[in-house]
Amino acid sequence: MVDVAERLEELWAEKPGLADFIGTVDHKRIGKRYLYTAIFFFVVGGLEASLIRLQLSHANLHFLNPELYDQIFTMHALTMIFLFVIPALSGFGNFVVPLQVGARDMAFPRLNAFGYWIFLMAGIFMSSAFIVGRAPDAGWFSYVPLSNAHFTPGVNTDFYTLGVIFISISSTAGAINFIVTIAKMRAPGMSINRIPLFCWGELAMAISSVFAFPALTLAALMLELERRLGFHFFDIGKGGDPILWQHLFWIFGHPVVYIIILPALGITASVIPTFARRAMIGYAWVVLGEMAVALLGFGVWVHHMFSVGLPAISLSMISITSFVITIPSGIVVLAWIATIFSGRIIRKTPMLFILGFILIFVIGGLSGVMFAAIPFDQATTDSYFVVAHFHYVMAGGAMFPIFAGIYYWGPKMTGRVLNEFWGKVSFWIMFVGFNVGFFPMHITGLMGEPRRVYTYQPGLGWDVWNMIETIGVFIFSVGALITLINWWWSAKHGELAGNDPFGGETLEWGTTSPPPHYNFEHIPTIRSRHPVWDQPELRGGDQPIEAGGRALDDAHVTLSTSLLDARPQALIHMPHESGYPFALSMSLLVFFFGLLSGFLVVVGVGGLFAAASVVGWLWPRGQTQET
Amino acid sequence: MIDARGPAEHGIVSLWWLMLVLACAVFLLVCVMIAGGLIRSRHLSPDEPLPEASWGGPFIAIVGVAITGPILVFVFVLSLRVLRADAASTPKSALSVHVTGHDWWWQARYPNGAQTANEIHIPTGQRVRIVLDTVDVIHSFWVPQLGPKTDLIPGKRNSMWIEAASPGRYRGQCAEFCGFQHAHMIFYVIADRPGAFRTWERNEARPLMQPTSAIAKRGEQIFLSTTCAQCHAIRGTPADATVGPDLTHLAGRRTIAAGTLQNDPGDLSDWIRDPQAEKQGALMPSAPLSQTDIDAVVAFLEGLH
Ligand SMILES: [Cu+2]
């Protein structure tokens, strides 16, 4: 036995040092990096939020001028969506998915590394806009004509267009990787009806991403062409149409809500069974519900445009789909609460975050259905009611599961359990702060406060609520900060986690914490939807060969299985560390800065290095296909 | 929005209360199930296996599809009824006000040639058609107490109707982010009884009141001979530019600069001296005038009833 582990260690270990630090392809390391980087941007986005709330805490404040305010509220959205929530959820996906499906790594480890580096570079690219004092200021939705070169002549909006094109590369690469990993790299026996619910969430997210991001990339490209080269896609004077931008943007912009929420639903569906001590009730309902949400998510975009003046028939069609999408989302929630109702709940921190999440998400969902009713939408859209709604769904709806994930999988990542007491304190402060901060926005919205205003007049009854909101957001930040400190402290001093600190059902709990480089000594054969609960040998931390485990210890390989039944099909040679993903990302950063500044030489140099990196990356090396 | 003062908004508010009640019921169900789970858990022993929950599947199907489905259909149909009422066209004879969005103020034109800015008068008790367009970016016309909002889109002419049941000043504000002073693109819909409205409308269509005092006369001279006339119109004088608001009856307005300032000599003189200090980014430059000249212009403008 020992020598299997030794041989695997030799095959899979990464050397300490800079080369492997940059070249790493280990999904666990990359997953953690995603998470750490995302948390860094969470702090940045949180600071932006604090500035916004300070400015709005009182009527007629001049703490921020409109110029700065517009930059900050735009960057707050971009940072939170593209640089925090999506990558943080990708981080969990990266770390957890290969473990849950029983693989040695993601399907395309170098693409995975590339996805991370692009995310980092795009984050640097977008954030550098603040350094030059020209951050995007036309909103994350950047409606034309406001965002065209006539009304926004500075590079502000170019940071936006180029930045979102840049970050889309990362999301798309990541999505493809998740799809292939979940479809083809599952341990033998993990037939399609045994795929863990977290993986279903990531899969639904990935499928959605692959179709949604191209719309954004295209729209941003068209806008950039219009800004820089005088194209006329959206220019009414030359036969273009500003509404086209809105369609393209929301064909991305609505599904992105599900891109954010589906992995969060996945985390929820992982945590609930563990702490309810019973399998998810209605597994098939949950899977079909999530898939239906991902699909229907492409048919509701026009409900962001109900007041544009489109024909009533188009509005009604979209109203129908917007009502219908409630049903699969509702089904998923019903499955959770049925499981909770009939379970034996262990009140540990991850579960608290999930329970808090369910309440928040249900409130956000319920205010969301209301927008399906066209006249109500026309009355409340672009008011603070919407701000309240989407913070419940996207901010609370993503952050609480992310924090649940931190407490739940943190021990798997670091080997040490996070402090329970401070975890609970953090949860309660966050939960109270969140609701104090965001619930009153429903009220001011109904009172008529429009969104995206840098200030408002006194005497409208908005002041008090705004002050409460500001206080709430600061309370919330304290709670979140406690978790960050807790993480940092517990990673060094926390209690040792052991393999399975919470009694989970999925495969990641059947290996050590943190897992070895090769994840599993023997790639297990799965005989149940709840392998660690039902297969006693896995609880011991490994499935020996007699029980069906496969060592695969004579080459750097993992197993590929069939799509539906997960029958073993092939050994896949996995690539080793490589500097090319980093080199390519760096070159692209240069390339994008070149486009931004308009220095063709820089564009050329970046492009040339990028091309060279691609050639180096894809250069045939012997018999193994290293991509 | 909640404080509806016109028929278009009344339907929406009823819809809202209905949806709120339904939403509360759903939320309650979720709370009860979670609380039930937490309470039951206290009595369950860790050693015994949990009882089967074969009710789970049917529960999901019945609540999630069989009950939710019809409720959604019901709300959908109801929402269409409200929509149909709100979208119904106004009678041919209805007054039609042409509202044009500018960065960052509202121009309102009436069929009889009256023109004003940011304070839109309408008669009570009847539907008034609002025709909407924009000269620059997208804006959105929204009077929360009177009706839903409609965007002003370049190259497109949208329309909607509003109706106020009783006289009053109803605050409105641009609802689509339109840049720097989106926050100060405020307007008022002022509903007068039909008789009072007609008087206002007739007066508003007249050319200016000739100034009588010496200082106001001097103010007019200054206004016409400096930059002001390049952007503003005062009907009855050579000033006929349309970049900024029509000032022919400025004194009839209570606020200036799209609800940003009061229309009194103090605010008006501050505004003319340095608009950027009052409304950063506004598309009006500071006046190259001495304070005495500004006082004269203010005296002139405050006489424009
Ligand atoms: Cu506006």
Coordinates of N, CA and C in Angstrom, one line a residue, chain A residues 193-343:
Chain A
N193 N -27.0 9.3 -12.5 CA -28.0 9.5 -11.4 C -27.3 9.5 -10.1
R194 N -25.9 9.4 -10.1 CA -25.2 9.5 -8.8 C -24.3 10.7 -8.7
I195 N -24.4 11.6 -9.7 CA -23.5 12.7 -9.7 C -23.9 13.6 -8.5
P196 N -22.9 14.0 -7.7 CA -23.3 14.8 -6.5 C -24.0 16.1 -6.9
L197 N -24.9 16.6 -6.1 CA -25.6 17.8 -6.5 C -24.8 19.1 -6.7
F198 N -23.7 19.2 -5.9 CA -22.8 20.3 -6.2 C -22.3 20.3 -7.6
C199 N -21.9 19.1 -8.1 CA -21.5 19.0 -9.5 C -22.5 19.4 -10.5
W200 N -23.8 19.0 -10.2 CA -24.9 19.4 -11.0 C -25.0 20.9 -11.1
G201 N -24.9 21.5 -10.0 CA -24.9 23.0 -9.9 C -23.9 23.6 -10.8
E202 N -22.6 23.1 -10.6 CA -21.5 23.6 -11.4 C -21.7 23.4 -12.9
L203 N -22.3 22.2 -13.2 CA -22.5 21.8 -14.6 C -23.5 22.7 -15.2
A204 N -24.6 23.0 -14.5 CA -25.7 23.9 -15.0 C -25.1 25.3 -15.2
M205 N -24.3 25.7 -14.3 CA -23.6 27.0 -14.4 C -22.7 27.0 -15.6
A206 N -22.0 26.0 -15.8 CA -21.0 25.9 -16.9 C -21.7 26.0 -18.3
I207 N -22.8 25.2 -18.4 CA -23.5 25.2 -19.7 C -24.1 26.6 -19.9
S208 N -24.6 27.1 -18.9 CA -25.2 28.5 -19.0 C -24.1 29.5 -19.5
S209 N -22.9 29.4 -18.9 CA -21.8 30.3 -19.2 C -21.4 30.2 -20.6
V210 N -21.3 29.0 -21.1 CA -20.8 28.8 -22.5 C -21.7 29.5 -23.5
F211 N -23.0 29.6 -23.2 CA -23.9 30.3 -24.1 C -24.1 31.8 -23.8
A212 N -23.9 32.1 -22.5 CA -24.2 33.5 -22.1 C -23.0 34.4 -22.4
F213 N -21.8 34.0 -22.1 CA -20.7 34.9 -22.2 C -20.4 35.4 -23.6
P214 N -20.6 34.6 -24.7 CA -20.4 35.1 -26.0 C -21.3 36.3 -26.3
A215 N -22.5 36.4 -25.8 CA -23.3 37.6 -26.0 C -22.6 38.8 -25.5
L216 N -22.1 38.7 -24.3 CA -21.4 39.8 -23.6 C -20.2 40.2 -24.4
T217 N -19.4 39.2 -24.8 CA -18.1 39.5 -25.5 C -18.5 40.2 -26.8
L218 N -19.5 39.7 -27.5 CA -19.9 40.3 -28.8 C -20.3 41.7 -28.6
A219 N -21.2 41.9 -27.6 CA -21.7 43.3 -27.4 C -20.5 44.2 -27.0
A220 N -19.6 43.8 -26.2 CA -18.5 44.6 -25.8 C -17.6 44.9 -27.0
L221 N -17.4 43.9 -27.8 CA -16.6 44.1 -29.0 C -17.2 45.1 -29.9
M222 N -18.6 45.0 -30.1 CA -19.3 45.9 -31.0 C -19.2 47.4 -30.4
L223 N -19.3 47.5 -29.1 CA -19.2 48.8 -28.5 C -17.8 49.4 -28.7
E224 N -16.8 48.5 -28.5 CA -15.5 49.0 -28.6 C -15.2 49.4 -30.1
L225 N -15.7 48.7 -31.0 CA -15.5 49.0 -32.4 C -16.2 50.4 -32.7
E226 N -17.3 50.6 -32.1 CA -18.1 51.8 -32.3 C -17.3 53.0 -31.7
R227 N -16.7 52.7 -30.5 CA -16.0 53.8 -29.8 C -14.7 54.1 -30.5
R228 N -14.0 53.1 -30.9 CA -12.6 53.4 -31.4 C -12.6 53.5 -32.9
L229 N -13.3 52.7 -33.6 CA -13.2 52.7 -35.1 C -14.4 53.3 -35.8
G230 N -15.3 53.9 -35.1 CA -16.4 54.6 -35.7 C -17.4 53.7 -36.4
F231 N -17.6 52.5 -35.9 CA -18.7 51.6 -36.4 C -20.0 52.2 -35.9
H232 N -21.1 51.7 -36.4 CA -22.4 52.3 -36.1 C -23.5 51.3 -35.6
F233 N -23.1 50.3 -34.9 CA -24.1 49.3 -34.5 C -25.2 49.9 -33.8
F234 N -24.9 50.8 -32.9 CA -25.9 51.3 -32.0 C -26.3 52.8 -32.2
D235 N -25.8 53.3 -33.3 CA -25.9 54.7 -33.6 C -27.1 55.0 -34.4
I236 N -28.1 55.6 -33.8 CA -29.4 55.7 -34.5 C -29.3 56.6 -35.7
G237 N -28.4 57.5 -35.7 CA -28.3 58.4 -36.8 C -27.8 57.7 -38.1
K238 N -27.1 56.6 -37.9 CA -26.6 55.9 -39.0 C -27.2 54.5 -39.2
G239 N -28.5 54.4 -38.7 CA -29.2 53.1 -39.0 C -29.0 52.1 -37.9
G240 N -28.2 52.4 -36.9 CA -28.0 51.5 -35.8 C -29.2 51.6 -34.8
D241 N -29.1 50.8 -33.7 CA -30.2 50.8 -32.8 C -29.7 50.6 -31.3
P242 N -29.9 51.6 -30.5 CA -29.4 51.5 -29.1 C -30.1 50.3 -28.3
I243 N -31.3 49.9 -28.8 CA -31.9 48.8 -28.1 C -31.2 47.5 -28.3
L244 N -30.5 47.4 -29.4 CA -29.8 46.2 -29.7 C -28.8 45.9 -28.6
W245 N -28.1 47.0 -28.1 CA -27.2 46.8 -27.0 C -27.9 46.2 -25.8
Q246 N -29.1 46.7 -25.5 CA -29.8 46.2 -24.3 C -30.1 44.7 -24.5
H247 N -30.6 44.3 -25.7 CA -30.9 42.9 -25.9 C -29.6 42.1 -25.7
L248 N -28.5 42.5 -26.4 CA -27.3 41.7 -26.2 C -26.8 41.6 -24.8
F249 N -26.9 42.8 -24.1 CA -26.4 42.8 -22.8 C -27.2 41.9 -21.9
W250 N -28.5 42.0 -22.0 CA -29.4 41.2 -21.1 C -29.5 39.7 -21.4
I251 N -29.2 39.4 -22.7 CA -29.1 38.0 -23.0 C -28.0 37.3 -22.3
F252 N -27.0 38.2 -22.0 CA -25.9 37.7 -21.1 C -26.3 38.0 -19.6
G253 N -26.9 39.2 -19.4 CA -27.0 39.8 -18.1 C -28.1 39.0 -17.2
H254 N -29.1 38.5 -17.9 CA -30.0 37.7 -17.0 C -29.4 36.3 -16.7
P255 N -28.9 35.6 -17.7 CA -28.3 34.3 -17.3 C -27.2 34.4 -16.3
V256 N -26.5 35.5 -16.3 CA -25.4 35.6 -15.4 C -25.9 35.5 -13.9
V257 N -27.2 35.9 -13.7 CA -27.7 35.7 -12.4 C -27.7 34.2 -12.0
Y258 N -28.1 33.4 -13.0 CA -28.1 32.0 -12.8 C -26.7 31.4 -12.7
I259 N -25.8 32.0 -13.5 CA -24.4 31.5 -13.5 C -23.9 31.7 -12.1
I260 N -24.3 32.8 -11.4 CA -23.9 33.0 -10.0 C -24.7 32.1 -9.1
I261 N -25.9 32.0 -9.3 CA -26.8 31.3 -8.3 C -26.7 29.8 -8.4
L262 N -26.5 29.2 -9.6 CA -26.5 27.8 -9.6 C -25.4 27.1 -8.8
P263 N -24.2 27.5 -8.9 CA -23.2 26.9 -8.0 C -23.5 27.1 -6.5
A264 N -24.1 28.3 -6.2 CA -24.5 28.5 -4.9 C -25.6 27.5 -4.4
L265 N -26.5 27.2 -5.3 CA -27.5 26.2 -5.0 C -26.8 24.8 -4.9
G266 N -25.7 24.6 -5.6 CA -25.0 23.4 -5.5 C -24.3 23.3 -4.1
I267 N -23.8 24.4 -3.6 CA -23.2 24.3 -2.3 C -24.3 24.0 -1.3
T268 N -25.4 24.7 -1.4 CA -26.5 24.4 -0.5 C -26.9 22.9 -0.5
A269 N -27.0 22.4 -1.7 CA -27.4 21.0 -1.8 C -26.3 20.0 -1.3
S270 N -25.1 20.5 -1.1 CA -24.1 19.7 -0.5 C -24.1 19.8 1.0
V271 N -24.4 21.0 1.5 CA -24.3 21.2 2.9 C -25.6 20.6 3.6
I272 N -26.7 20.8 3.0 CA -28.0 20.3 3.7 C -27.9 18.8 4.1
P273 N -27.7 17.9 3.1 CA -27.7 16.5 3.5 C -26.7 16.2 4.7
T274 N -25.5 16.8 4.6 CA -24.5 16.6 5.7 C -25.1 16.9 7.0
F275 N -25.7 18.1 7.1 CA -26.1 18.5 8.5 C -27.6 18.2 8.8
A276 N -28.3 17.6 7.8 CA -29.6 17.1 8.1 C -29.6 15.6 8.3
R277 N -28.4 15.1 8.1 CA -28.1 13.7 8.3 C -29.1 12.8 7.5
R278 N -29.4 13.3 6.3 CA -30.2 12.5 5.4 C -30.0 12.9 4.0
A279 N -30.2 12.0 3.1 CA -30.0 12.3 1.7 C -31.0 13.4 1.2
M280 N -30.6 14.1 0.2 CA -31.5 15.1 -0.3 C -32.8 14.5 -0.8
I281 N -33.9 15.0 -0.3 CA -35.2 14.5 -0.8 C -35.4 15.1 -2.2
G282 N -35.8 14.2 -3.1 CA -36.1 14.7 -4.5 C -34.9 15.1 -5.3
Y283 N -33.9 14.2 -5.2 CA -32.6 14.4 -6.0 C -32.9 14.7 -7.4
A284 N -33.8 13.9 -8.1 CA -34.1 14.1 -9.5 C -34.8 15.5 -9.7
W285 N -35.7 15.8 -8.8 CA -36.3 17.1 -8.9 C -35.3 18.2 -8.9
V286 N -34.4 18.1 -8.0 CA -33.4 19.2 -7.8 C -32.6 19.3 -9.1
V287 N -32.1 18.2 -9.6 CA -31.3 18.2 -10.8 C -32.1 18.8 -12.0
L288 N -33.3 18.3 -12.2 CA -34.1 18.8 -13.3 C -34.5 20.3 -13.1
G289 N -34.7 20.6 -11.9 CA -35.0 22.0 -11.6 C -33.9 22.9 -11.9
E290 N -32.7 22.5 -11.5 CA -31.5 23.4 -11.8 C -31.3 23.5 -13.3
M291 N -31.4 22.4 -14.0 CA -31.2 22.4 -15.5 C -32.3 23.2 -16.1
A292 N -33.5 23.1 -15.7 CA -34.6 23.9 -16.2 C -34.4 25.4 -16.0
V293 N -33.8 25.7 -14.8 CA -33.5 27.1 -14.6 C -32.5 27.6 -15.5
A294 N -31.4 26.8 -15.7 CA -30.3 27.2 -16.6 C -30.9 27.5 -18.0
L295 N -31.8 26.6 -18.5 CA -32.3 26.7 -19.8 C -33.3 27.9 -19.9
L296 N -34.3 28.0 -19.0 CA -35.3 29.0 -19.1 C -34.6 30.4 -18.8
G297 N -33.5 30.4 -18.2 CA -32.8 31.6 -17.9 C -32.4 32.4 -19.2
F298 N -32.4 31.7 -20.3 CA -32.2 32.4 -21.6 C -33.4 33.0 -22.2
G299 N -34.6 32.8 -21.5 CA -35.8 33.2 -22.1 C -36.5 34.3 -21.4
V300 N -35.8 35.0 -20.5 CA -36.4 36.0 -19.7 C -35.8 37.4 -19.8
W301 N -34.8 37.5 -20.7 CA -34.0 38.8 -20.6 C -34.8 40.1 -20.8
V302 N -35.9 40.0 -21.5 CA -36.6 41.2 -21.8 C -37.3 41.8 -20.6
H303 N -37.4 41.0 -19.5 CA -38.0 41.6 -18.3 C -37.1 42.7 -17.7
H304 N -35.9 42.8 -18.2 CA -35.1 44.0 -17.8 C -35.4 45.2 -18.7
M305 N -36.3 45.0 -19.7 CA -36.5 46.0 -20.6 C -38.0 46.4 -20.8
F306 N -38.8 46.1 -19.7 CA -40.2 46.2 -19.8 C -40.6 47.7 -20.0
S307 N -39.8 48.6 -19.7 CA -40.2 50.0 -19.8 C -39.6 50.7 -21.1
V308 N -39.0 49.9 -21.9 CA -38.4 50.4 -23.1 C -39.4 50.8 -24.2
G309 N -40.6 50.2 -24.1 CA -41.6 50.5 -25.1 C -41.6 49.5 -26.2
L310 N -41.4 48.3 -25.9 CA -41.5 47.2 -26.8 C -43.0 46.8 -27.0
P311 N -43.3 46.1 -28.0 CA -44.7 45.7 -28.2 C -45.2 44.8 -27.1
A312 N -46.5 45.0 -26.8 CA -47.1 44.3 -25.6 C -47.0 42.8 -25.8
I313 N -47.0 42.3 -27.0 CA -47.0 40.9 -27.2 C -45.6 40.3 -26.8
S314 N -44.5 41.0 -27.1 CA -43.2 40.5 -26.7 C -43.1 40.5 -25.2
L315 N -43.6 41.6 -24.6 CA -43.6 41.7 -23.1 C -44.3 40.5 -22.5
S316 N -45.5 40.2 -23.0 CA -46.3 39.1 -22.4 C -45.6 37.8 -22.5
M317 N -44.9 37.5 -23.7 CA -44.2 36.2 -23.8 C -43.1 36.1 -22.7
I318 N -42.4 37.2 -22.6 CA -41.3 37.1 -21.6 C -41.9 37.1 -20.2
S319 N -43.0 37.7 -20.0 CA -43.7 37.7 -18.7 C -44.0 36.2 -18.4
I320 N -44.5 35.5 -19.4 CA -44.8 34.1 -19.1 C -43.6 33.3 -18.7
T321 N -42.5 33.4 -19.5 CA -41.3 32.6 -19.1 C -40.8 33.0 -17.7
S322 N -41.0 34.3 -17.4 CA -40.5 34.8 -16.1 C -41.3 34.2 -15.0
F323 N -42.6 34.0 -15.2 CA -43.4 33.4 -14.2 C -43.1 31.9 -14.2
V324 N -42.9 31.3 -15.3 CA -42.6 29.8 -15.4 C -41.4 29.5 -14.7
I325 N -40.3 30.3 -14.8 CA -39.0 29.9 -14.2 C -39.1 29.8 -12.7
T326 N -40.2 30.4 -12.1 CA -40.4 30.3 -10.7 C -40.6 28.8 -10.3
I327 N -41.2 28.1 -11.2 CA -41.6 26.7 -10.8 C -40.4 25.8 -10.6
P328 N -39.4 25.7 -11.5 CA -38.2 24.9 -11.2 C -37.4 25.5 -10.0
S329 N -37.4 26.8 -9.9 CA -36.6 27.4 -8.7 C -37.3 27.0 -7.4
G330 N -38.7 27.1 -7.5 CA -39.4 26.7 -6.3 C -39.3 25.3 -5.9
I331 N -39.2 24.4 -6.9 CA -39.0 23.0 -6.7 C -37.7 22.7 -5.9
V332 N -36.7 23.4 -6.4 CA -35.4 23.2 -5.7 C -35.5 23.6 -4.2
V333 N -36.1 24.7 -4.0 CA -36.2 25.2 -2.6 C -37.1 24.2 -1.8
L334 N -38.2 23.7 -2.4 CA -39.0 22.8 -1.7 C -38.3 21.5 -1.3
A335 N -37.4 21.1 -2.2 CA -36.6 19.9 -1.9 C -35.7 20.1 -0.7
W336 N -35.1 21.3 -0.7 CA -34.3 21.6 0.5 C -35.1 21.6 1.8
I337 N -36.2 22.3 1.8 CA -36.9 22.5 3.0 C -37.6 21.2 3.5
A338 N -38.0 20.3 2.5 CA -38.5 19.0 2.8 C -37.4 18.2 3.5
T339 N -36.1 18.3 3.0 CA -35.0 17.6 3.6 C -34.7 18.1 5.0
I340 N -34.8 19.4 5.1 CA -34.5 20.0 6.5 C -35.6 19.6 7.4
F341 N -36.8 19.6 7.0 CA -38.0 19.3 7.8 C -37.9 17.9 8.3
S342 N -37.4 17.0 7.5 CA -37.5 15.6 7.9 C -36.1 15.1 8.4
G343 N -35.2 16.0 8.5 CA -33.8 15.6 8.9 C -33.6 15.8 10.4

